[in-house]
Short mmCIF file of C-alpha atoms in Angstrom, two decimals:
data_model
loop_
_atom_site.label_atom_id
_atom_site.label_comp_id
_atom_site.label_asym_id
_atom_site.label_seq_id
_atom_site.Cartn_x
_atom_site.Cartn_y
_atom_site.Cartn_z
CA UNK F 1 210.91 -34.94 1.80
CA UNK F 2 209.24 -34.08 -1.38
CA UNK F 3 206.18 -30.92 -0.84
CA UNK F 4 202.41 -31.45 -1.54
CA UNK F 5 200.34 -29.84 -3.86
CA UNK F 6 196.85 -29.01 -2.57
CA UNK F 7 194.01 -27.68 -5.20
CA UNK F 8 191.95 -25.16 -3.06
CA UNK F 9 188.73 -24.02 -4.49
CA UNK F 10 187.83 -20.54 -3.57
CA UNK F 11 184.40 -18.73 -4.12
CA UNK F 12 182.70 -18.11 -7.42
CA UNK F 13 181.15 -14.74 -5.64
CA UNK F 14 180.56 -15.06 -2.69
CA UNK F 15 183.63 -14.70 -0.13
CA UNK F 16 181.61 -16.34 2.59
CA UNK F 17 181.63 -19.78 0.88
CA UNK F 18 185.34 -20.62 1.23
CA UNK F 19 186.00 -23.60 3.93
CA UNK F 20 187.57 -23.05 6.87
CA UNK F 21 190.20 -25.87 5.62
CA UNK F 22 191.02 -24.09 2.45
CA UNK F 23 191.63 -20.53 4.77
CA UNK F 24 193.91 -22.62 6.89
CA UNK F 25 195.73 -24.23 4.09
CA UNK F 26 196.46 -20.42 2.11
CA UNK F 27 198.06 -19.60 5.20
CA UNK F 28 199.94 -22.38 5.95
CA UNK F 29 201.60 -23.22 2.82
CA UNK F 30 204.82 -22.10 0.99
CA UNK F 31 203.43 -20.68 -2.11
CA UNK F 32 200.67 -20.22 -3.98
CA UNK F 33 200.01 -20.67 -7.19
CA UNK F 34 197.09 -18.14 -9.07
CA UNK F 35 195.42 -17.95 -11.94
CA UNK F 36 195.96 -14.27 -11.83
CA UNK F 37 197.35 -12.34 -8.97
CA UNK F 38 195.85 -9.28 -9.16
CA UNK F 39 192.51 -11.37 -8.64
CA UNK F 40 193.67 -13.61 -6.21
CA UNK F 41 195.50 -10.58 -4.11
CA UNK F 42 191.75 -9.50 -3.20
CA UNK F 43 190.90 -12.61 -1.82
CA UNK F 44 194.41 -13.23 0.41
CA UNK F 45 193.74 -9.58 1.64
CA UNK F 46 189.98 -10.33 2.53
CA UNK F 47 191.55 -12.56 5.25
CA UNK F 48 194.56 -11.16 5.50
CA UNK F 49 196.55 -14.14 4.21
CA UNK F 50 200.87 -12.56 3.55
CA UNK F 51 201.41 -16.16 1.77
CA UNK F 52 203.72 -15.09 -1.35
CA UNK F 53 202.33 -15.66 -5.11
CA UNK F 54 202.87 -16.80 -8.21
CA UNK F 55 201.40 -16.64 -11.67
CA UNK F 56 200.07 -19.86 -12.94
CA UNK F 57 198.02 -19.79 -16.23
CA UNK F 58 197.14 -20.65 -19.71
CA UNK F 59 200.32 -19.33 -21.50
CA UNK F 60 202.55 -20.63 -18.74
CA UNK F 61 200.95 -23.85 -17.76
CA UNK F 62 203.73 -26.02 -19.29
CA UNK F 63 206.96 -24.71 -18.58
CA UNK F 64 205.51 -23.06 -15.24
CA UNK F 65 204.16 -26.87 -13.99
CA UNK F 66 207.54 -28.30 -14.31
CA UNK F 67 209.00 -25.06 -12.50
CA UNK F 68 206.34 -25.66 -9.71
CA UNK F 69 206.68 -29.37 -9.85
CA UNK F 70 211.07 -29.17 -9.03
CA UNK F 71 209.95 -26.88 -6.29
CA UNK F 72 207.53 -29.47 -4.73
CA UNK F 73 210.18 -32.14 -5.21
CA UNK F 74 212.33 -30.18 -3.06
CA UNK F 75 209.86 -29.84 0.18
CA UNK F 76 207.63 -26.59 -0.74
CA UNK F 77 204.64 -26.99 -0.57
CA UNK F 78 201.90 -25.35 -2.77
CA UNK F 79 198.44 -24.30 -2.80
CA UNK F 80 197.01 -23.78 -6.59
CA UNK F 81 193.76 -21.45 -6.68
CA UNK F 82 192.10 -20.77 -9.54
CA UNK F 83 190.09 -17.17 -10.43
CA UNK F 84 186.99 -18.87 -8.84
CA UNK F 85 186.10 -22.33 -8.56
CA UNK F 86 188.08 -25.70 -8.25
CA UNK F 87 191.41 -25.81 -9.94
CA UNK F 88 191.73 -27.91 -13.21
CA UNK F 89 187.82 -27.49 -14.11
CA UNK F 90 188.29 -25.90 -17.04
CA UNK F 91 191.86 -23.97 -16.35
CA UNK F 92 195.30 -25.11 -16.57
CA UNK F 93 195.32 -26.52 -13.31
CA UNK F 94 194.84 -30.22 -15.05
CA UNK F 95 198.28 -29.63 -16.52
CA UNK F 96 200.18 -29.53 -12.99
CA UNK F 97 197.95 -32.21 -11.59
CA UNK F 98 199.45 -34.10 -14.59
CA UNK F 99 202.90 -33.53 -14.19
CA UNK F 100 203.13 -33.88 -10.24
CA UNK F 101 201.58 -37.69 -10.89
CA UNK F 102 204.47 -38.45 -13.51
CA UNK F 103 206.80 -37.19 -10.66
CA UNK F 104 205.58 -39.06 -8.04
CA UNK F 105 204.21 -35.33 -6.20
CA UNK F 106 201.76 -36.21 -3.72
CA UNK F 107 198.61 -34.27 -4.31
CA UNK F 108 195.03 -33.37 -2.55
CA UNK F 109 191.80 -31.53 -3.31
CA UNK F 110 190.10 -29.07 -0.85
CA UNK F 111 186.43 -28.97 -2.16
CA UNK F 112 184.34 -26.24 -2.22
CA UNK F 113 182.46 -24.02 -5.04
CA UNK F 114 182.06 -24.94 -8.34
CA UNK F 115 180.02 -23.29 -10.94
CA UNK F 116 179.07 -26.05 -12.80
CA UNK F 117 177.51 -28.21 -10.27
CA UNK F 118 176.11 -24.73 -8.53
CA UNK F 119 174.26 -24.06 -11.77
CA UNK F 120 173.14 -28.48 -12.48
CA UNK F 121 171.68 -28.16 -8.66
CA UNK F 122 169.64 -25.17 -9.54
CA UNK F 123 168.44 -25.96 -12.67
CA UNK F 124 165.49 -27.92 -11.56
CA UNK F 125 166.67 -30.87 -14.78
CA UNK F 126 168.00 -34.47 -14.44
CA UNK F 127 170.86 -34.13 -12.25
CA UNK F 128 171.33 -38.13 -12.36
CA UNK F 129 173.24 -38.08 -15.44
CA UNK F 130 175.11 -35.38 -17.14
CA UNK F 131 178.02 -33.99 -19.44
CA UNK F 132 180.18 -30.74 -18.40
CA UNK F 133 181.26 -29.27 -21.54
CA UNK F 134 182.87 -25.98 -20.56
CA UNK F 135 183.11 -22.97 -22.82
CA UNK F 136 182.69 -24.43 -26.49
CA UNK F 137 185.98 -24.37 -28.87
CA UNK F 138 186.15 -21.11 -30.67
CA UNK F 139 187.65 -22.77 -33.88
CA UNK F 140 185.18 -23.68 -35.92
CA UNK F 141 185.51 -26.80 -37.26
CA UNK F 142 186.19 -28.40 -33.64
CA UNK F 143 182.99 -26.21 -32.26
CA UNK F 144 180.97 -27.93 -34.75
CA UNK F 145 181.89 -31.09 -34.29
CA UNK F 146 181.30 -30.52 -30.67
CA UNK F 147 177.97 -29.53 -31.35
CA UNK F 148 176.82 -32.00 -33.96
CA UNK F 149 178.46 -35.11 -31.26
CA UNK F 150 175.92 -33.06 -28.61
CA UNK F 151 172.82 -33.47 -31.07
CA UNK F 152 172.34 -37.10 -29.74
CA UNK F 153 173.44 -36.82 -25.71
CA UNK F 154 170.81 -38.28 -23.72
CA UNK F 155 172.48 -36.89 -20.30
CA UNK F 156 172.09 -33.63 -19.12
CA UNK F 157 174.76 -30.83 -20.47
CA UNK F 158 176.40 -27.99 -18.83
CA UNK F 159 178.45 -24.93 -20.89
CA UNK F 160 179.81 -22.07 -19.80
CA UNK F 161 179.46 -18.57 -21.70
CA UNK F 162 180.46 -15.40 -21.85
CA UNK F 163 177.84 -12.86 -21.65
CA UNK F 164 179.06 -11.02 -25.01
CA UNK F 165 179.13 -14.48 -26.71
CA UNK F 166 175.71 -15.60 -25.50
CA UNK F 167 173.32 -14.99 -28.11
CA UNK F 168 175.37 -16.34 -30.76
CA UNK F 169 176.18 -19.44 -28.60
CA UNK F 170 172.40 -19.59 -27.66
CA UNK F 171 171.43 -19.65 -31.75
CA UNK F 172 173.92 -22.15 -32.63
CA UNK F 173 172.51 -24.62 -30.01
CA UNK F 174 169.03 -24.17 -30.95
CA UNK F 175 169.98 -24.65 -34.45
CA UNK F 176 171.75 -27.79 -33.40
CA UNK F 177 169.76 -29.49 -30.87
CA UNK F 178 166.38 -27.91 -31.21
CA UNK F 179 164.26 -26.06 -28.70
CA UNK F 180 164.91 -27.83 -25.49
CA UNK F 181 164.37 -26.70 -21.96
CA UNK F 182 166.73 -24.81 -20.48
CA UNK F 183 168.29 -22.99 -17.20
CA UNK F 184 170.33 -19.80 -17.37
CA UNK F 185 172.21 -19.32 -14.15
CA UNK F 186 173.84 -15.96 -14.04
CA UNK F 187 176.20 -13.94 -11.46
CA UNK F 188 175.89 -16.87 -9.24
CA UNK F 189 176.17 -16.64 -5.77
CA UNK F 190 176.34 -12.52 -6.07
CA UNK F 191 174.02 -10.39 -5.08
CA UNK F 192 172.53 -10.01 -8.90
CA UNK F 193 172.33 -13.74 -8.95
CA UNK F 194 169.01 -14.94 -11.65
CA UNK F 195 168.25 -18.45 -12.17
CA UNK F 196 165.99 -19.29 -14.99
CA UNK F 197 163.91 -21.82 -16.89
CA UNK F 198 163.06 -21.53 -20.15
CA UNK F 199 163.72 -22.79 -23.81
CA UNK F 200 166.11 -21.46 -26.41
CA UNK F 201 164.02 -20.03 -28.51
CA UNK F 202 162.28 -18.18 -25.34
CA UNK F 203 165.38 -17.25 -23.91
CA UNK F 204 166.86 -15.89 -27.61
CA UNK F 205 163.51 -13.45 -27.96
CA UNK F 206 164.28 -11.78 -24.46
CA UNK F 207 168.11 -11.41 -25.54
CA UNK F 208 166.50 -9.18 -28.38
CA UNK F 209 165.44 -6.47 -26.25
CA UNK F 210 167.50 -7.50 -22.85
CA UNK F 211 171.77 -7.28 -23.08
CA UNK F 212 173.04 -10.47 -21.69
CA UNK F 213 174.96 -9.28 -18.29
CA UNK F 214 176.88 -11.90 -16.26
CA UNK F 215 179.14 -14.65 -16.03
CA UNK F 216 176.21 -17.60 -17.34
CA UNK F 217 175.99 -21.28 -16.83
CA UNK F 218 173.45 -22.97 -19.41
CA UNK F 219 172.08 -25.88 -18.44
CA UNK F 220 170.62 -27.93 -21.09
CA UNK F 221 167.83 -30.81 -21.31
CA UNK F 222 169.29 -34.30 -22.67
CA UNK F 223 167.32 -35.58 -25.63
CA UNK F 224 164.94 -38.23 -24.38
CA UNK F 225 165.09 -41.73 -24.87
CA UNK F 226 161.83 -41.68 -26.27
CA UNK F 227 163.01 -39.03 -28.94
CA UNK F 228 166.35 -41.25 -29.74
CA UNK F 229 164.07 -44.19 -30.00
CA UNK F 230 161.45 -42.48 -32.31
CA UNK F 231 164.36 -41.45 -34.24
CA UNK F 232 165.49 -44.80 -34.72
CA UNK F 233 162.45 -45.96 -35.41
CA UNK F 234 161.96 -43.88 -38.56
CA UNK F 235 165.10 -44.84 -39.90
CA UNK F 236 164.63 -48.78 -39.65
CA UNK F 237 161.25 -47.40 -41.51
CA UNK F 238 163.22 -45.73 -44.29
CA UNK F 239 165.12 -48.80 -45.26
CA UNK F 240 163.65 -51.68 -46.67
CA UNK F 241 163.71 -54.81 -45.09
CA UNK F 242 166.16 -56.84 -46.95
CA UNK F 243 168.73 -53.94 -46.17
CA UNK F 244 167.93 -54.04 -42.57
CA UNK F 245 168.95 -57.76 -42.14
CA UNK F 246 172.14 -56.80 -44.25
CA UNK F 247 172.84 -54.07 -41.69
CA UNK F 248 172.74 -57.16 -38.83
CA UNK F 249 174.52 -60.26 -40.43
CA UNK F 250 177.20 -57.79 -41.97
CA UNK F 251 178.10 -57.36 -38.34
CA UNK F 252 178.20 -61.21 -38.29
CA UNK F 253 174.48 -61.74 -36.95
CA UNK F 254 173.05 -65.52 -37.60
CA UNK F 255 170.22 -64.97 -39.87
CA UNK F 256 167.53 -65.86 -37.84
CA UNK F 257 168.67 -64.23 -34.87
CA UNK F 258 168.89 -60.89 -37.61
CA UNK F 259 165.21 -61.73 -38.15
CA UNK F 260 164.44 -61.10 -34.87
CA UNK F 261 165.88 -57.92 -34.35
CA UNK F 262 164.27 -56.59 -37.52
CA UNK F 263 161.10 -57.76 -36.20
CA UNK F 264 161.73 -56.02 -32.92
CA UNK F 265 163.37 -52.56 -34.66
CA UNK F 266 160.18 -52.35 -37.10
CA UNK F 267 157.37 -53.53 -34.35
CA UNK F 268 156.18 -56.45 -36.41
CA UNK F 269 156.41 -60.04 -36.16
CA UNK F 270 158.79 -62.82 -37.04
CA UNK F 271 156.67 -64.34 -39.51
CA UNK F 272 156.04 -60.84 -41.47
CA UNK F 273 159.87 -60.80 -41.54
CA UNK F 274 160.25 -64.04 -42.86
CA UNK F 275 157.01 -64.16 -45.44
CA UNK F 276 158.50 -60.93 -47.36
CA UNK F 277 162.08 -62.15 -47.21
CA UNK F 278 160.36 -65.63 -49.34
CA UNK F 279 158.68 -62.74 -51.54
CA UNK F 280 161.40 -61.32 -52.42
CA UNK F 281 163.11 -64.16 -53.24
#
């Protein structure tokens, strides 16, 4: 009988917010799979959990998964932990989640901390709707394409930074998006946890003076509909009329019917659509 793989999200700080489930399961299992042992080895010790390790990360994730996955397949079963958090948000734990499914490896989820939805809870924006982009590429023609596709997303977006990277992270959204609202959620749920609202061009003057400390969580506002539909409406201003209906009935819009979304785009009527069309003609 083949093993299970369970993902078992341990604290982001705090020791006190593991689950009693995810204690149980570290103790119980055959092996566990870490991130990095020397971090993990604090935790097991912390509750005196003798459960023997092994290295799962980055520059192993491939050939390590399908070592993990043959020992599953044989009746171990595994716990993966990541350095804090919930395995496979944003760490190779996606990879062996991936390979156990094309191997028919049962697997389950123990829930618990997560930075990213720590930090959207506490932000005080729209938690209705939003985007988790992680750290940002450090190649830079993938980063900027990343950042130019964020220019226009209406929901509300969460990054990840390091604290040495901040500022210049910081400037390049600002440059990008503008200066929207913001929350900075540092250290969080340590004792020098800070939570705070502000914009980026407020938060980038008190990095002048102040040295980013901290793991950080940036949450950032979504542009507004209102904005994206200002925006729009200044560019069906820009173009003239008889280009507008081209831009419909090229997408094989019936001419009247291409009318009467110009008239709607531009705020006018019908008839003004129509009478400068004959005009032109």
């Amino acid at each position: 009988m083949a093993g299970k793989l369970y993902l078992c999200a341990t604290p982001i700080g705090n020791l006190e917010d593991i689950t009693f489930r995810v204690l149980q399961t570290l103790k119980e299992v055959d092996l566990i799979a870490a991130e990095d042992t020397r971090h993990s080895i604090k935790l097991l010790n912390h509750f005196d959990i003798k459960t023997p390790m092994t290295s799962y990360h980055e520059f192993n994730k491939v050939e390590k998964a399908k070592y993990l996955v043959e020992k599953l397949r044989s009746g171990v079963d595994i716990a993966l932990v990541t350095d804090a958090g919930t395995p496979g948000i944003s760490d190779p734990g996606e990879e062996l989640v991936r390979q156990c499914y094309e191997a028919d490896v049962e697997v389950t989820s123990l829930p618990g901390p997560a930075a990213c939805i720590t930090a959207l809870t506490l932000s005080g924006l729209s938690t209705r709707r939003f985007c988790f982009e992680a750290f940002l590429p450090s190649e830079k023609r993938e980063r900027q394409w990343i950042l130019e596709e964020m220019r226009e997303e209406s929901r509300t977006i969460v990054v990840y930074e390091a604290p040495h990277r901040l500022v210049r992270t910081l400037t390049e959204l600002y440059e990008v998006l503008g200066n929207r609202r913001i929350t900075i959620c540092r250290e969080l749920t340590k004792k020098h946890e800070e939570t705070y609202q502000t914009t980026f061009m407020e938060a980038l003057k008190r990095y002048e003076t102040e040295e980013p400390r901290g793991e950080c969580v940036v949450v950032i506002e979504g542009k507004s509909f209102e904005q994206k539909k200002d925006e729009m409406a200044k560019s069906w201003e820009e173009m003239k009329i008889e280009e507008h209906m081209e831009f419909y009935e090229r997408q094989g819009v019936a001419h009247k019917e291409a009318m009467r979304m110009v008239a709607k785009d531009r705020g006018i009527s019908k008839r003004d659509v129509y009478q400068y069309l004959m005009e032109k003609k």
